Short mmCIF file of C-alpha atoms and ligand atoms in Angstrom, two decimals:
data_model
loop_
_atom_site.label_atom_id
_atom_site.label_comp_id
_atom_site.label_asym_id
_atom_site.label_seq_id
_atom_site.Cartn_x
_atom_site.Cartn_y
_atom_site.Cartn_z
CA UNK A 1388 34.76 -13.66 11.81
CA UNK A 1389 31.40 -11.92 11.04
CA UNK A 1390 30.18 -11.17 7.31
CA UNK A 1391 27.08 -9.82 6.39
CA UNK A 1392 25.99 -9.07 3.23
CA UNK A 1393 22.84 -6.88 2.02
CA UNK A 1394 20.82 -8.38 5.21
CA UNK A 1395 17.13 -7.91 4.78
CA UNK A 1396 14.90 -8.63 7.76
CA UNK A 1397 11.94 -7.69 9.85
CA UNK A 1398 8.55 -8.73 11.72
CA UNK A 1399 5.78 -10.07 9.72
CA UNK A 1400 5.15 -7.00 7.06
CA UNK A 1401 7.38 -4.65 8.37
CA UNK A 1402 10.71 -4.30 7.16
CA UNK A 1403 13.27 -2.86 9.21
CA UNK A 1404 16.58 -3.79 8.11
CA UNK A 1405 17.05 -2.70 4.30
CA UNK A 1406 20.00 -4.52 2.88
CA UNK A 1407 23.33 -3.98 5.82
CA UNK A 1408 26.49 -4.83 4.62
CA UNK A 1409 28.74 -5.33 8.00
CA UNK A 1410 31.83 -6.72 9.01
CA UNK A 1411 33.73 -8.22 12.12
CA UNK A 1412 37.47 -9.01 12.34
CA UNK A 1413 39.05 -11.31 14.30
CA UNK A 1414 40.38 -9.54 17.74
CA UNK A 1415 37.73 -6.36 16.85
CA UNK A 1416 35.29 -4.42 18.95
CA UNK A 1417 32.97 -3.45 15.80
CA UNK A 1418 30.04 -1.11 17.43
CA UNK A 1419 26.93 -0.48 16.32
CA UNK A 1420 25.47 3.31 17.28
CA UNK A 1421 22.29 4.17 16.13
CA UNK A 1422 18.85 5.83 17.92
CA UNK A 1423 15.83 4.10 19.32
CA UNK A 1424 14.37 1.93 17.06
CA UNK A 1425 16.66 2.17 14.32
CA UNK A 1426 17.21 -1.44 13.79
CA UNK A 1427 20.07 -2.47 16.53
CA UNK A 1428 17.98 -5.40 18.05
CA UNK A 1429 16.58 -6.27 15.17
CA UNK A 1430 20.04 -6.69 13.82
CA UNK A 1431 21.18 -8.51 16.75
CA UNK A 1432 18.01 -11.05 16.94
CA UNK A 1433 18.67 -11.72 13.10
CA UNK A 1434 22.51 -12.35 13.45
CA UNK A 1435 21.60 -14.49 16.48
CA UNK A 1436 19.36 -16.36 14.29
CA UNK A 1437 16.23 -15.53 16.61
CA UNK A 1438 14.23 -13.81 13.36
CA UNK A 1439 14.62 -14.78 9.89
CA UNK A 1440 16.50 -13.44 7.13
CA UNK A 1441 14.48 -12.44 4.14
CA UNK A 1442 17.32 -11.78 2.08
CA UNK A 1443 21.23 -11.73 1.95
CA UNK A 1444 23.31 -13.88 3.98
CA UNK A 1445 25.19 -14.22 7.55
CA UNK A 1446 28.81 -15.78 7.20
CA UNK A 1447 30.45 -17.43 10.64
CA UNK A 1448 34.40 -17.25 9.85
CA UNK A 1449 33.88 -18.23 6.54
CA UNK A 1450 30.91 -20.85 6.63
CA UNK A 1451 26.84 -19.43 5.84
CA UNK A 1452 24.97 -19.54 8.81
CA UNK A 1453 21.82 -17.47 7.92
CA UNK A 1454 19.58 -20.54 7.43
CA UNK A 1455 20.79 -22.14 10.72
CA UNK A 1456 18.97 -22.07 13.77
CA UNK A 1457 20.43 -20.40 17.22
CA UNK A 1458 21.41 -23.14 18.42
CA UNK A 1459 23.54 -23.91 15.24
CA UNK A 1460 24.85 -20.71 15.47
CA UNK A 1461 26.54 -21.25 19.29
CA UNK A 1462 28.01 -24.59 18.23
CA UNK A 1463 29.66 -22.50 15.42
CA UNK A 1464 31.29 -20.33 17.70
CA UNK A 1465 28.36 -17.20 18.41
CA UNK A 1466 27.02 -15.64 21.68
CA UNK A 1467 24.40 -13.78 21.95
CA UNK A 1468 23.71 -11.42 25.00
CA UNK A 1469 20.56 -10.22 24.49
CA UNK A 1470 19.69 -6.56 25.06
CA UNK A 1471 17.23 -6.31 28.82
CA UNK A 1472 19.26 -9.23 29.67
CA UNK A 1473 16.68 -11.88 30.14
CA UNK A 1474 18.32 -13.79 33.04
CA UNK A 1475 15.68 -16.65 34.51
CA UNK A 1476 14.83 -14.51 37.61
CA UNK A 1477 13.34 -17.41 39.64
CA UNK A 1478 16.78 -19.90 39.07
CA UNK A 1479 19.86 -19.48 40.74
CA UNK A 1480 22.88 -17.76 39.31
CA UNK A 1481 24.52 -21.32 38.22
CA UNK A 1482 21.60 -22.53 36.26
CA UNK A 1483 20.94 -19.62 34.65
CA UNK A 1484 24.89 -20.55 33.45
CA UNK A 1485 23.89 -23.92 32.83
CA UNK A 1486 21.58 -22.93 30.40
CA UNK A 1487 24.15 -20.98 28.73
CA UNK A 1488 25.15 -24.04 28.41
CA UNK A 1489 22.43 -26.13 27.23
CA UNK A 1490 23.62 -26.27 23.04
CA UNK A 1491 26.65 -27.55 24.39
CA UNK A 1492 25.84 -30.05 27.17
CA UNK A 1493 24.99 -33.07 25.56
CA UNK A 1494 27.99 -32.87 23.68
CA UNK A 1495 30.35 -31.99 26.16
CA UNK A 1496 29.04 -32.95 29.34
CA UNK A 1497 28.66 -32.17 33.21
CA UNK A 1498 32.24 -31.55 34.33
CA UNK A 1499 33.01 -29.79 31.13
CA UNK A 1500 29.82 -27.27 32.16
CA UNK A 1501 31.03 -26.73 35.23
CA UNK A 1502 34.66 -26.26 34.30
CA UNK A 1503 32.66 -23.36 31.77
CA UNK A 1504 30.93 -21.89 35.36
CA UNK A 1505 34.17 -21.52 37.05
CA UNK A 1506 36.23 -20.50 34.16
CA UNK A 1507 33.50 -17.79 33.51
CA UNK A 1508 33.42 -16.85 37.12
CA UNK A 1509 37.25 -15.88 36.75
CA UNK A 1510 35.77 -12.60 35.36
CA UNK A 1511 32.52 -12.07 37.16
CA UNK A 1512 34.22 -12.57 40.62
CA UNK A 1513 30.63 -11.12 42.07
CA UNK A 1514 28.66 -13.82 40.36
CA UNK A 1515 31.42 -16.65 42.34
CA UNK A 1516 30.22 -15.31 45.63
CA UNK A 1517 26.53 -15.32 44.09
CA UNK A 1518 26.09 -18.85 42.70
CA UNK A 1519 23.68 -20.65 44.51
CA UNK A 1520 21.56 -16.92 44.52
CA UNK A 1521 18.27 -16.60 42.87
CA UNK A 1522 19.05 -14.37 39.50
CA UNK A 1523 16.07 -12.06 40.15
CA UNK A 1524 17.74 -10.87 43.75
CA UNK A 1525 20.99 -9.99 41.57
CA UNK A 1526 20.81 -5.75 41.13
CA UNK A 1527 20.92 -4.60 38.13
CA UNK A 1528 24.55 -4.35 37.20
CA UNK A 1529 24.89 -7.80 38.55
CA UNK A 1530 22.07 -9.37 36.18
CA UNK A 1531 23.82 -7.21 33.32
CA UNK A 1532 27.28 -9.42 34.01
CA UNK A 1533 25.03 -12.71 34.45
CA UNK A 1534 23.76 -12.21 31.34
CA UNK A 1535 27.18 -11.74 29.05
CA UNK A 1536 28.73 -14.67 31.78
CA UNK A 1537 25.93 -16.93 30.52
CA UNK A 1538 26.96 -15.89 26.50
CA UNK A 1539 30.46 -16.58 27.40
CA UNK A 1540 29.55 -20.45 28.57
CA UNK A 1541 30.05 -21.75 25.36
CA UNK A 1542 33.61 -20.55 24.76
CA UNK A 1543 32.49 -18.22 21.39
CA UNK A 1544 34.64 -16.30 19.18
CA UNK A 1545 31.89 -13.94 18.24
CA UNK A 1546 30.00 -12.31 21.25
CA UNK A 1547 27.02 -10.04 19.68
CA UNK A 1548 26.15 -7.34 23.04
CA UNK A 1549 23.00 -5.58 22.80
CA UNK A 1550 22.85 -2.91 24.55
CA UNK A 1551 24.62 -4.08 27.71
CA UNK A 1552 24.54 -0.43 29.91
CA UNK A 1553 20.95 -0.05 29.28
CA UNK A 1554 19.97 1.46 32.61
CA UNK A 1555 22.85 0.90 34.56
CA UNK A 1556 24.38 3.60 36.92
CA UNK A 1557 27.90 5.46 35.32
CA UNK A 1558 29.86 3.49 37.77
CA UNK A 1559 28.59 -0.26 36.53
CA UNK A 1560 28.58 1.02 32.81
CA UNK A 1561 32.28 1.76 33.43
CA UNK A 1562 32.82 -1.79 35.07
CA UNK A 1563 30.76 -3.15 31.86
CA UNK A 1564 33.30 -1.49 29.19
CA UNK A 1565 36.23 -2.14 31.01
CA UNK A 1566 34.88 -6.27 30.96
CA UNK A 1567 34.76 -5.89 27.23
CA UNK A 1568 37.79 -4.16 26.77
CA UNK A 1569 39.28 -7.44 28.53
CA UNK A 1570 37.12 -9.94 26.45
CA UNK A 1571 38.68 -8.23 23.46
CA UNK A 1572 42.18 -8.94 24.99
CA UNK A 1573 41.55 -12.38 25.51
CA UNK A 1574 40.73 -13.10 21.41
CA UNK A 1575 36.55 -12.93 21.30
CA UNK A 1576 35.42 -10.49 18.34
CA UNK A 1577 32.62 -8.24 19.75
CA UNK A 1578 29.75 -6.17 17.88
CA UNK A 1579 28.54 -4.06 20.69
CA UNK A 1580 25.15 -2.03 20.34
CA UNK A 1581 24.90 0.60 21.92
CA UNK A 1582 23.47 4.07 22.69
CA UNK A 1583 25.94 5.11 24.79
CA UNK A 1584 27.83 6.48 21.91
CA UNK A 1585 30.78 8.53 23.17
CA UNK A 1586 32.61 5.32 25.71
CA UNK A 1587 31.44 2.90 22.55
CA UNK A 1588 33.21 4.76 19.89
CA UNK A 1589 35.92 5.15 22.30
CA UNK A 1590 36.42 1.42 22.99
CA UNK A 1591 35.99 0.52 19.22
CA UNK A 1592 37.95 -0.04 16.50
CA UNK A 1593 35.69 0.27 14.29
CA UNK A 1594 31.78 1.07 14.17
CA UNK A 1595 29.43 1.53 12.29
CA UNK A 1596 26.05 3.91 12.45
CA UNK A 1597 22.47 2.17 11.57
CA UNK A 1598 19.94 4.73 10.46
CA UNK A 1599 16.37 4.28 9.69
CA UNK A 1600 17.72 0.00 9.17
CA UNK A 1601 20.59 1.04 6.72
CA UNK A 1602 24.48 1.99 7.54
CA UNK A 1603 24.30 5.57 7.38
CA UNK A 1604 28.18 5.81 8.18
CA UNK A 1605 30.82 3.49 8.62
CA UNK A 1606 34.55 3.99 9.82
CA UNK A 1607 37.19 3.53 12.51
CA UNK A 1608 36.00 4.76 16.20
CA UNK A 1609 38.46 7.54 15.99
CA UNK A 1610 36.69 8.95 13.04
CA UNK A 1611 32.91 8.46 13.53
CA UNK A 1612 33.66 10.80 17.06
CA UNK A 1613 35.24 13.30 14.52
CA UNK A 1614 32.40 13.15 12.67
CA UNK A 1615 30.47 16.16 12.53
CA UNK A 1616 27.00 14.13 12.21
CA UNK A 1617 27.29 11.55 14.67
CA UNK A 1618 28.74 14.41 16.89
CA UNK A 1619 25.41 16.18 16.34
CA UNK A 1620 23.29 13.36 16.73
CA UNK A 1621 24.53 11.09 18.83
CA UNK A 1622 27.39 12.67 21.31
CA UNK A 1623 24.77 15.53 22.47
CA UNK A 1624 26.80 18.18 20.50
CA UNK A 1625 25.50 21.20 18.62
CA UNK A 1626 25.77 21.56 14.36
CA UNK A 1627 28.51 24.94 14.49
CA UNK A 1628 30.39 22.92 17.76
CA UNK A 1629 30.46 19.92 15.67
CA UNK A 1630 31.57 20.95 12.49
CA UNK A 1631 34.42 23.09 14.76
CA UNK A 1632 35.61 20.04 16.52
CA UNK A 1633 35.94 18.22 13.33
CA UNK A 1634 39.36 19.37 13.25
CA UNK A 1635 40.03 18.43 16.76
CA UNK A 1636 39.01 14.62 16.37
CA UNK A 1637 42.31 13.82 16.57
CA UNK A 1638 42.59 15.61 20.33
CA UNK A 1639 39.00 14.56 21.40
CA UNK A 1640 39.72 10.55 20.54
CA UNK A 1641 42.96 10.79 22.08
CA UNK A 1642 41.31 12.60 25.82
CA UNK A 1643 38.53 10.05 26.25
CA UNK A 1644 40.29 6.96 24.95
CA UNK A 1645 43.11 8.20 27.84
CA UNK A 1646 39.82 8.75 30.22
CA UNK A 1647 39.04 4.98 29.31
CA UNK A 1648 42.60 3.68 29.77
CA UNK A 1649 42.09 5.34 33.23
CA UNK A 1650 39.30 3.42 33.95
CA UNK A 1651 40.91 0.20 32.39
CA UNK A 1652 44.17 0.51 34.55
CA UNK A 1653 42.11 1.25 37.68
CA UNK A 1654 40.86 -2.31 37.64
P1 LIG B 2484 16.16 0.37 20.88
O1 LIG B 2484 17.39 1.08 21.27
O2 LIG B 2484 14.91 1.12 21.26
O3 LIG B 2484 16.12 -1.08 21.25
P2 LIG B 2484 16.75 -0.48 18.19
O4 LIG B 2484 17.68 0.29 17.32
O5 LIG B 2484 17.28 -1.71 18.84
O6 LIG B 2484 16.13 0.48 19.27
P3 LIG B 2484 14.72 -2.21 17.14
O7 LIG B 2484 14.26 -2.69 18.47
O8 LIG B 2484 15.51 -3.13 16.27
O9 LIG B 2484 15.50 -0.83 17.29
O10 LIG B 2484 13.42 -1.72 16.35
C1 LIG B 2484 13.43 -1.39 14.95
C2 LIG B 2484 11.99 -1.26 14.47
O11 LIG B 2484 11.35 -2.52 14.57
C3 LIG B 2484 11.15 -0.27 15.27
O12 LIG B 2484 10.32 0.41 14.37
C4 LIG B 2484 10.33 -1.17 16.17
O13 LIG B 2484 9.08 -0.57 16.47
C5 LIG B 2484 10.14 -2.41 15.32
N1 LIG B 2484 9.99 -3.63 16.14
C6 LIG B 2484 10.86 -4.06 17.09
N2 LIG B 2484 10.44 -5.22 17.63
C7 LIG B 2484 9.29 -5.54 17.00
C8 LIG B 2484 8.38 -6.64 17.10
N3 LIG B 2484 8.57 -7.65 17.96
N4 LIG B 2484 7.30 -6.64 16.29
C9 LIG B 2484 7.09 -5.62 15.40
N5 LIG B 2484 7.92 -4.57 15.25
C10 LIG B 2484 9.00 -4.52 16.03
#
């Protein structure tokens, strides 16, 4: 679905990304780990096609996409929920979907948008009650879901997540992994950023772990929380603990993705 290969990109003289070779099946929840400022949203901007590739290229199931422009992008079949969300706080909780829209519209036309608001509205059954309610009233959680609701407008197969339970209570992040566990189960690939490591390589099926704008590790979900590194680094667990628990990866996957099935089945 998602190719890229030795992806070089940045802001005006500063290079961030240094050549990321990444991957997204059809069906997958690929995540992306990594700490502050190590090159997630940069990642995510360039895939979206809001910064410009210096080198490499971006492939869309199959086609090169890296010289395209965002709205290029959609119309192949990308979504893009930025990370802080970015809902239009002063329009109402349909137009913001409407704009979701907007590469679309032309082409396809009022009743086929609003088909897109209700169909999307299936899942966010708080934004159906919310529609004609200014976005900026929404709490946060609630913006959160406006924000991947107006990604999903365009029907993608790709949806790139940046960061979607950036400052959101336990609770909502719950209700926001358990939404992407479903988007997953109705055939959209996801690359999820993330710092919320442990419920991210949970979910995934695979993942990958951006250091410094390279892949310092790559692998399935199951092993990066096995890994004594990204145990250390990124799950809040000490060097000795880590390296212990190595052997135990199989048991520690196994407990939280049953903690996550919890969650899932209490829907
Ligand atoms: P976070 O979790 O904090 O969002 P991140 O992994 O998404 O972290 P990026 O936001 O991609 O990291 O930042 C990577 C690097 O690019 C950092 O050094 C950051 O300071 C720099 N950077 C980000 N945005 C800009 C910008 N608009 N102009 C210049 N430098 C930027």
């Amino acid at each position: 679905m998602l190719q890229l290969t030795a992806i070089e990109a940045g802001y005006r003289d500063l290079i961030v990304l240094r050549g990321i070779d990444l991957e997204v099946r059809a069906g997958e929840i690929v995540a992306l780990i990594g700490a502050n400022g190590a090159g997630k949203t940069t990642l995510a901007k360039t895939i979206a096609g809001l910064l410009p590739v210096r080198r490499g290229e971006i492939r869309l199931a199959g086609n090169p996409i890296e010289r395209l422009p965002p709205w290029a992008r959609i119309r192949l079949g990308m979504a893009h929920a930025p990370e802080g969300r970015q809902v239009v706080a002063g329009l109402t909780v349909a137009d913001n979907l409407r704009l979701g829209a907007y590469a679309l519209r032309r082409q396809r036309g009022e009743s086929w948008t609003s088909g897109r608001i209700a169909a999307v509205c299936e899942l966010f059954l708080p934004l159906r009650e919310r529609l004609g309610e200014t976005a900026g009233n929404l709490s946060g959680g609630q913006q959160q879901m406006l924000a991947i609701a107006r990604a999903l407008m365009t029907e993608p197969k790709l949806l790139v997540l940046d960061e979607p339970s950036l400052g959101l209570a336990p609770a909502l992040v719950a209700d926001i992994f358990r939404l992407v566990d479903r988007l997953r189960a109705a055939g959209i690939a996801i690359l999820l950023s993330e710092q919320n490591a442990q419920m991210t390589l949970a979910i995934a099926d695979r993942a990958y772990v951006i250091e410094m704008g390279r892949i310092a590790l790559q692998g399935s979900g199951r092993e990066l929380l096995g890994h004594p590194d990204v145990a250390k680094r990124y799950l809040g667990v000490g060097a000795a603990a880590a390296s212990l628990r190595h052997g135990d990866a199989e048991g520690r996957h196994s407990r939280l993705v049953r903690g996550l099935a919890d969650i899932l089945e209490n829907d």
